[in-house]
mmCIF file of C-alpha atoms in Angstrom:
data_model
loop_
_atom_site.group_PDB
_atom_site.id
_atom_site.type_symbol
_atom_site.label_atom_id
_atom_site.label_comp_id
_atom_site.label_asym_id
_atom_site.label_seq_id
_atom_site.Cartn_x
_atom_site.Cartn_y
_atom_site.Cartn_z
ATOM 1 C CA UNK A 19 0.000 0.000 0.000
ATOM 2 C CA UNK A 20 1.502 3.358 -0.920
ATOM 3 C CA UNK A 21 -0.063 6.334 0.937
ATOM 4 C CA UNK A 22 1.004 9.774 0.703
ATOM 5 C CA UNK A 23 4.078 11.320 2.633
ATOM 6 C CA UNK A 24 3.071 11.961 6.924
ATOM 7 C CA UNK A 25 -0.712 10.984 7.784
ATOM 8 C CA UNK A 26 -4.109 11.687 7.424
ATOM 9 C CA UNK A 27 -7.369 10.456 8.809
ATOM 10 C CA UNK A 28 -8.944 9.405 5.946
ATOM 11 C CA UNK A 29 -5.544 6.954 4.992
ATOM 12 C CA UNK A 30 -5.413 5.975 9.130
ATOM 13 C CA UNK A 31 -9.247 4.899 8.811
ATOM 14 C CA UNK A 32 -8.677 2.957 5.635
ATOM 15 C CA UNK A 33 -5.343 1.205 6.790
ATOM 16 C CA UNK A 34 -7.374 0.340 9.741
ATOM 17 C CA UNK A 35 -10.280 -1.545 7.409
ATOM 18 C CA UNK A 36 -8.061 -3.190 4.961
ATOM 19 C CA UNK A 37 -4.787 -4.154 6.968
ATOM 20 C CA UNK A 38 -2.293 -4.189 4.730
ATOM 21 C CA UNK A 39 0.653 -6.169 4.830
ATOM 22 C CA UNK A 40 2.851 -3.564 4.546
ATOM 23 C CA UNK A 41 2.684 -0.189 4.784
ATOM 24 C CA UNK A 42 5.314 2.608 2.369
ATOM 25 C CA UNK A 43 4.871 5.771 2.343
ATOM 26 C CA UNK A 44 7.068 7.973 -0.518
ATOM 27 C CA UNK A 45 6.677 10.899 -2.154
ATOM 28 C CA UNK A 46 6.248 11.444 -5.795
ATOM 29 C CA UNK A 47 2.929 10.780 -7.645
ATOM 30 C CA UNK A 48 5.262 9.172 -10.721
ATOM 31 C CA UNK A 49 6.927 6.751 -7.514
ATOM 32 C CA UNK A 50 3.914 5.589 -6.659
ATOM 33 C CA UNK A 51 2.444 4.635 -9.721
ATOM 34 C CA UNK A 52 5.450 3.486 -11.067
ATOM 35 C CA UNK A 53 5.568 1.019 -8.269
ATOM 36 C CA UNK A 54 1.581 -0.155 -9.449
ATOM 37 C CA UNK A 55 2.677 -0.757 -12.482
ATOM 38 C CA UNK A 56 5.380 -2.896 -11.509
ATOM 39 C CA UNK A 57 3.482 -4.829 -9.186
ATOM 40 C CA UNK A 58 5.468 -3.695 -5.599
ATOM 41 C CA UNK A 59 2.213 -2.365 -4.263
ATOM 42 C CA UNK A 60 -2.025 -2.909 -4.265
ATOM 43 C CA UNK A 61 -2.478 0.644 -3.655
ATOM 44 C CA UNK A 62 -1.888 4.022 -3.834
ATOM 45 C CA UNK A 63 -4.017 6.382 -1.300
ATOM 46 C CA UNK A 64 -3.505 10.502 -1.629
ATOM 47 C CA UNK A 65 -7.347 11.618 -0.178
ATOM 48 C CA UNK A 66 -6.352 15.634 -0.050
ATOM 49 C CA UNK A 67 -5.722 17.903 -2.425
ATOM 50 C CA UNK A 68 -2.031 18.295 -3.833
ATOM 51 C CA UNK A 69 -1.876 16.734 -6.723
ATOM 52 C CA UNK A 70 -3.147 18.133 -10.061
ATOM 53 C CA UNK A 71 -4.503 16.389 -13.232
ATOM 54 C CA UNK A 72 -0.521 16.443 -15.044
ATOM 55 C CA UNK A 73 0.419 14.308 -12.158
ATOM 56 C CA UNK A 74 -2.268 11.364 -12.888
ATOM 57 C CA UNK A 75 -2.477 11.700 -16.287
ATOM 58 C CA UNK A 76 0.210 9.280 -17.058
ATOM 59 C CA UNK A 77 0.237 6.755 -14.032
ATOM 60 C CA UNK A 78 -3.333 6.797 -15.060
ATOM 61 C CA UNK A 79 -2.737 5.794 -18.919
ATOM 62 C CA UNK A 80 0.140 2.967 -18.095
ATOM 63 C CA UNK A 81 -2.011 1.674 -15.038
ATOM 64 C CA UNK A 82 -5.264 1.434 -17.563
ATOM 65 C CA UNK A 83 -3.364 -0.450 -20.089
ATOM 66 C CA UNK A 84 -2.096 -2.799 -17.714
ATOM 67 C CA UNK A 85 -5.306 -3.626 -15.573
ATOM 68 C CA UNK A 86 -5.161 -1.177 -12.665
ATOM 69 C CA UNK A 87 -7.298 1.956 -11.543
ATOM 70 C CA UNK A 88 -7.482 5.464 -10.686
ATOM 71 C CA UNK A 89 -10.359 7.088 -9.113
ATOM 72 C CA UNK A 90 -10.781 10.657 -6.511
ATOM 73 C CA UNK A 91 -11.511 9.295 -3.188
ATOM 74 C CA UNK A 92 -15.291 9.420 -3.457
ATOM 75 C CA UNK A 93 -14.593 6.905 -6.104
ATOM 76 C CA UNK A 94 -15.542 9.188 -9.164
ATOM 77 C CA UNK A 95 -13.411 8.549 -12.395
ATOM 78 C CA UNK A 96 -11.020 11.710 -13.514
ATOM 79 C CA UNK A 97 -11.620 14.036 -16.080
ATOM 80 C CA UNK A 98 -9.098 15.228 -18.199
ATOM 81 C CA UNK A 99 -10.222 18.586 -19.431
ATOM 82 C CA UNK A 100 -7.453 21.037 -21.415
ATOM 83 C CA UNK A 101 -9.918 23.810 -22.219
ATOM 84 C CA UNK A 102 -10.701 24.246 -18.535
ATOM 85 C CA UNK A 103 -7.859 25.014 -15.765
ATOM 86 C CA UNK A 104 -10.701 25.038 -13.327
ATOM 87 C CA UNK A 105 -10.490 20.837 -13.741
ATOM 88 C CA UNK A 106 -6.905 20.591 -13.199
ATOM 89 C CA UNK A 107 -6.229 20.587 -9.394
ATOM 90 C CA UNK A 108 -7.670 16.594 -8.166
ATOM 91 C CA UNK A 109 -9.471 18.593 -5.065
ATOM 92 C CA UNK A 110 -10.658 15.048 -4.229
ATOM 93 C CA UNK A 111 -7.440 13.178 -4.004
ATOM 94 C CA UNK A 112 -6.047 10.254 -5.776
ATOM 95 C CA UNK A 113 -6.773 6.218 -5.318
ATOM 96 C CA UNK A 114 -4.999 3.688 -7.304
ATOM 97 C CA UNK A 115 -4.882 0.545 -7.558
ATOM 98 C CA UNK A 116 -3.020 -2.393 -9.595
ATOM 99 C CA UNK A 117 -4.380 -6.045 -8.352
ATOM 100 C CA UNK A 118 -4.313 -9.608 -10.322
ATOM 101 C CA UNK A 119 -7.955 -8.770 -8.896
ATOM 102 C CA UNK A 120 -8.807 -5.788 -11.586
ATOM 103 C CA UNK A 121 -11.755 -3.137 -10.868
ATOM 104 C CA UNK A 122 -13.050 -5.979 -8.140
ATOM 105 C CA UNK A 123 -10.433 -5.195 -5.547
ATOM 106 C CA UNK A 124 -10.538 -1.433 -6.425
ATOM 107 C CA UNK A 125 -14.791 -1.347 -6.215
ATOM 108 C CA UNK A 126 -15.452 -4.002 -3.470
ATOM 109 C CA UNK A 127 -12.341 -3.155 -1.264
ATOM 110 C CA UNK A 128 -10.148 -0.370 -1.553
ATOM 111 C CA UNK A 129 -13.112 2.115 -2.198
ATOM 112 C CA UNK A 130 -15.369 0.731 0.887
ATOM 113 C CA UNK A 131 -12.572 1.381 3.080
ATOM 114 C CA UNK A 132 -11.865 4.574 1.648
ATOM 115 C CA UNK A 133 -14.895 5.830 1.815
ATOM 116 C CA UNK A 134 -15.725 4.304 5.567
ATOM 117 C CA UNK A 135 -13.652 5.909 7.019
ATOM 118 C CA UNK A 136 -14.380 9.501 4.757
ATOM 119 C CA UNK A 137 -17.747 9.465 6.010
ATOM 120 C CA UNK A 138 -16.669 8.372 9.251
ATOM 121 C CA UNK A 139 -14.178 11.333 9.652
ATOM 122 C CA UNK A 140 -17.585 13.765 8.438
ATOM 123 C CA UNK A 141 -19.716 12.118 11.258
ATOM 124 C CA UNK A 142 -17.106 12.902 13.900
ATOM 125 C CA UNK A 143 -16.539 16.523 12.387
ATOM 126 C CA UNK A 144 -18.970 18.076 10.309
ATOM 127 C CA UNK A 145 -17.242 20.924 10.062
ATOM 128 C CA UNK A 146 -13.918 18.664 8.650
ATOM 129 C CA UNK A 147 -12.558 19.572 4.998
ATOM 130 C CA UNK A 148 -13.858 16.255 3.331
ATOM 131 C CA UNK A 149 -17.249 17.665 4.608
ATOM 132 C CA UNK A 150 -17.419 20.047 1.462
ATOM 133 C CA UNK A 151 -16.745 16.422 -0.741
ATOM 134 C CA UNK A 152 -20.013 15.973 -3.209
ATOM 135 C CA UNK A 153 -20.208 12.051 -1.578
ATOM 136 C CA UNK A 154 -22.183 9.457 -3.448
ATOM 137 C CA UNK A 155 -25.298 8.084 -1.464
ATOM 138 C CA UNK A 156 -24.544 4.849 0.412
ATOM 139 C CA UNK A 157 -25.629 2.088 -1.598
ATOM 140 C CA UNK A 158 -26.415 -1.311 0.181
ATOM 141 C CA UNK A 159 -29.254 -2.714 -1.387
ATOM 142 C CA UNK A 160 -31.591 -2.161 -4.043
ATOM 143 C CA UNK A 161 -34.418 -2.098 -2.861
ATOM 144 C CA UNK A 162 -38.297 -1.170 -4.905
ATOM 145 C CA UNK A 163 -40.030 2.133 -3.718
ATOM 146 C CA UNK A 164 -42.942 1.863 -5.459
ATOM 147 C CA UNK A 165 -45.926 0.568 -3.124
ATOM 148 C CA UNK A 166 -43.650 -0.925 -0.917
ATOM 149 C CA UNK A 167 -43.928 -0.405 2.617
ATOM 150 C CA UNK A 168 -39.920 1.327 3.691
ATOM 151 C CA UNK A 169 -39.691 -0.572 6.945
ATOM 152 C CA UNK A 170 -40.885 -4.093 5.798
ATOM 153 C CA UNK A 171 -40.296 -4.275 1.918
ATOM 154 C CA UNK A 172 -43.626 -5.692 1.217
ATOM 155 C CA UNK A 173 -46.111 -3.514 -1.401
ATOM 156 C CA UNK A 174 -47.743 -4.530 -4.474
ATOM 157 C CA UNK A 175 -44.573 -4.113 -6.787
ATOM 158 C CA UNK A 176 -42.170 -5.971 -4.061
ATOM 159 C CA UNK A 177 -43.208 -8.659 -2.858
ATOM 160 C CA UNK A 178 -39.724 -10.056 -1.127
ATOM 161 C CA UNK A 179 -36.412 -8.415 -0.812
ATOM 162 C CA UNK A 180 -34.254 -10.393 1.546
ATOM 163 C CA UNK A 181 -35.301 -12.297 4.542
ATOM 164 C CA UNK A 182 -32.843 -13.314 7.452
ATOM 165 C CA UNK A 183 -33.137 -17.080 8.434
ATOM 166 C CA UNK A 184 -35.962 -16.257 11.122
ATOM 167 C CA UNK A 185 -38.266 -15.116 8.477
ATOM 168 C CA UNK A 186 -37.538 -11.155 8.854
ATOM 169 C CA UNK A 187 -37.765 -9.091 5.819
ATOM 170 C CA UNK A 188 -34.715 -7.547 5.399
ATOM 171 C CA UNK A 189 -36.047 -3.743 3.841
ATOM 172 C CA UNK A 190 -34.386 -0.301 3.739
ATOM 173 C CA UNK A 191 -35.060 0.937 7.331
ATOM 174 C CA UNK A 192 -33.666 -2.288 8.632
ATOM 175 C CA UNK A 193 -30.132 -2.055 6.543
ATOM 176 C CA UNK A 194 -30.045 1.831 7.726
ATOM 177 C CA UNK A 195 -30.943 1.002 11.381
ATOM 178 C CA UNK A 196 -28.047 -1.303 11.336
ATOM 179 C CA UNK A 197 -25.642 0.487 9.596
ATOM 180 C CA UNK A 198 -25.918 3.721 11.407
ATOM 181 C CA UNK A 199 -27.215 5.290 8.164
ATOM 182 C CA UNK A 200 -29.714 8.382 8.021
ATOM 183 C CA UNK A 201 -33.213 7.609 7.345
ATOM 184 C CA UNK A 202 -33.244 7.809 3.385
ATOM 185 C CA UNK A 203 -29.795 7.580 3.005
ATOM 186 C CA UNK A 204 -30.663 3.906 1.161
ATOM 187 C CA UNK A 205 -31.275 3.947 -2.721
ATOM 188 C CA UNK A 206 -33.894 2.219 -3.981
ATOM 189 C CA UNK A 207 -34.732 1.238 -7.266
ATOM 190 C CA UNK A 208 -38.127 -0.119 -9.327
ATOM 191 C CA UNK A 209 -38.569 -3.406 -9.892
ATOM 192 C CA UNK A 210 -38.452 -3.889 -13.736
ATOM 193 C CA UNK A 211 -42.115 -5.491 -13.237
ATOM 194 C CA UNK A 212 -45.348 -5.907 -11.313
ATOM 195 C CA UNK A 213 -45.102 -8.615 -8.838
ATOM 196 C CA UNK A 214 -41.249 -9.485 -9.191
ATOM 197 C CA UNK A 215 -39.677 -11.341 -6.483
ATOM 198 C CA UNK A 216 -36.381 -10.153 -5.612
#
């Protein structure tokens, strides 16, 4: 894993979650993904600002064409855009990654972690700098809206989401109750049609 130079929250939370094992930090955007591409890391973390779009732009193109990743860290691809400077700074920070894994370990591991402990750090301070980050919604579970009763998942259009062994219908308010989520803060989505079981 290949964080930035010194510490930050955000790479303390996620080094916590995924438990690398081992931990380098250097300096040098080029380092880093130079040491992706060769395979002597997973990961390279950089969740502040710092860096600008001339400093991914290659590591990007040489990761790409060898299987690996680059995201911000809200997990939003990058944007190269000539005609507009205001584009150029990365105000969301950098995440790489380069795993026999592909977009998998990047998606369903390095990005949860990343991200757990972002909106961890904006539940302890509100007032924090990642606060100001456009965040995606949490998304657990797909779940239908339409007719369906939030707290048990039944309605007309879905008749069964999930159930636990006991029987309980696993619906939105029950994944945000025990998640610590907000009331809402699940997406749902329609079922495609009338009476699907899901």
């Amino acid at each position: 894993l290949w964080p930035c130079l010194g510490t930050h929250p955000i790479i303390d939370g996620a080094v916590g979650r995924l438990k690398p094992a081992r931990l380098i930090r250097r300096g040098g955007a080029g380092n880093k993904f130079w040491e992706l591409a060769i395979g002597e890391s997973d990961a390279y973390i950089f969740p502040r600002m710092g860096t600008k779009k001339w400093d991914t732009c290659a590591g990007e193109a040489v990761l790409k064409s060898i299987g690996g990743w680059l995201t911000d860290a809200i997990g939003r691809p990058f944007r190269y855009l000539p005609d507009d400077p205001s584009t150029f700074p990365n105000e969301t920070g950098i995440v790489a990654s380069c795993s026999p894994d592909g977009f998998s370990f990047h998606e369903k591991v390095l990005m949860p972690a990343v991200m757990g402990s972002v909106r961890e750090i904006i539940k302890e301070d509100p007032q924090s700098s990642v606060a100001a980050w456009p965040l995606p919604p949490p998304q657990v579970f797909a779940f239908s809206e339409t007719n369906t009763d939030p707290q048990t998942g039944l309605g007309e259009d879905a008749r069964d989401i999930a159930r636990l062994v006991d029987g309980t219908v696993i619906g939105p308010g029950w994944v945000e109750q025990r998640l610590d989520l907000s009331p809402g803060s699940v997406q749902a989505v329609d079922a495609p049609e009338k009476g699907a079981v899901r």
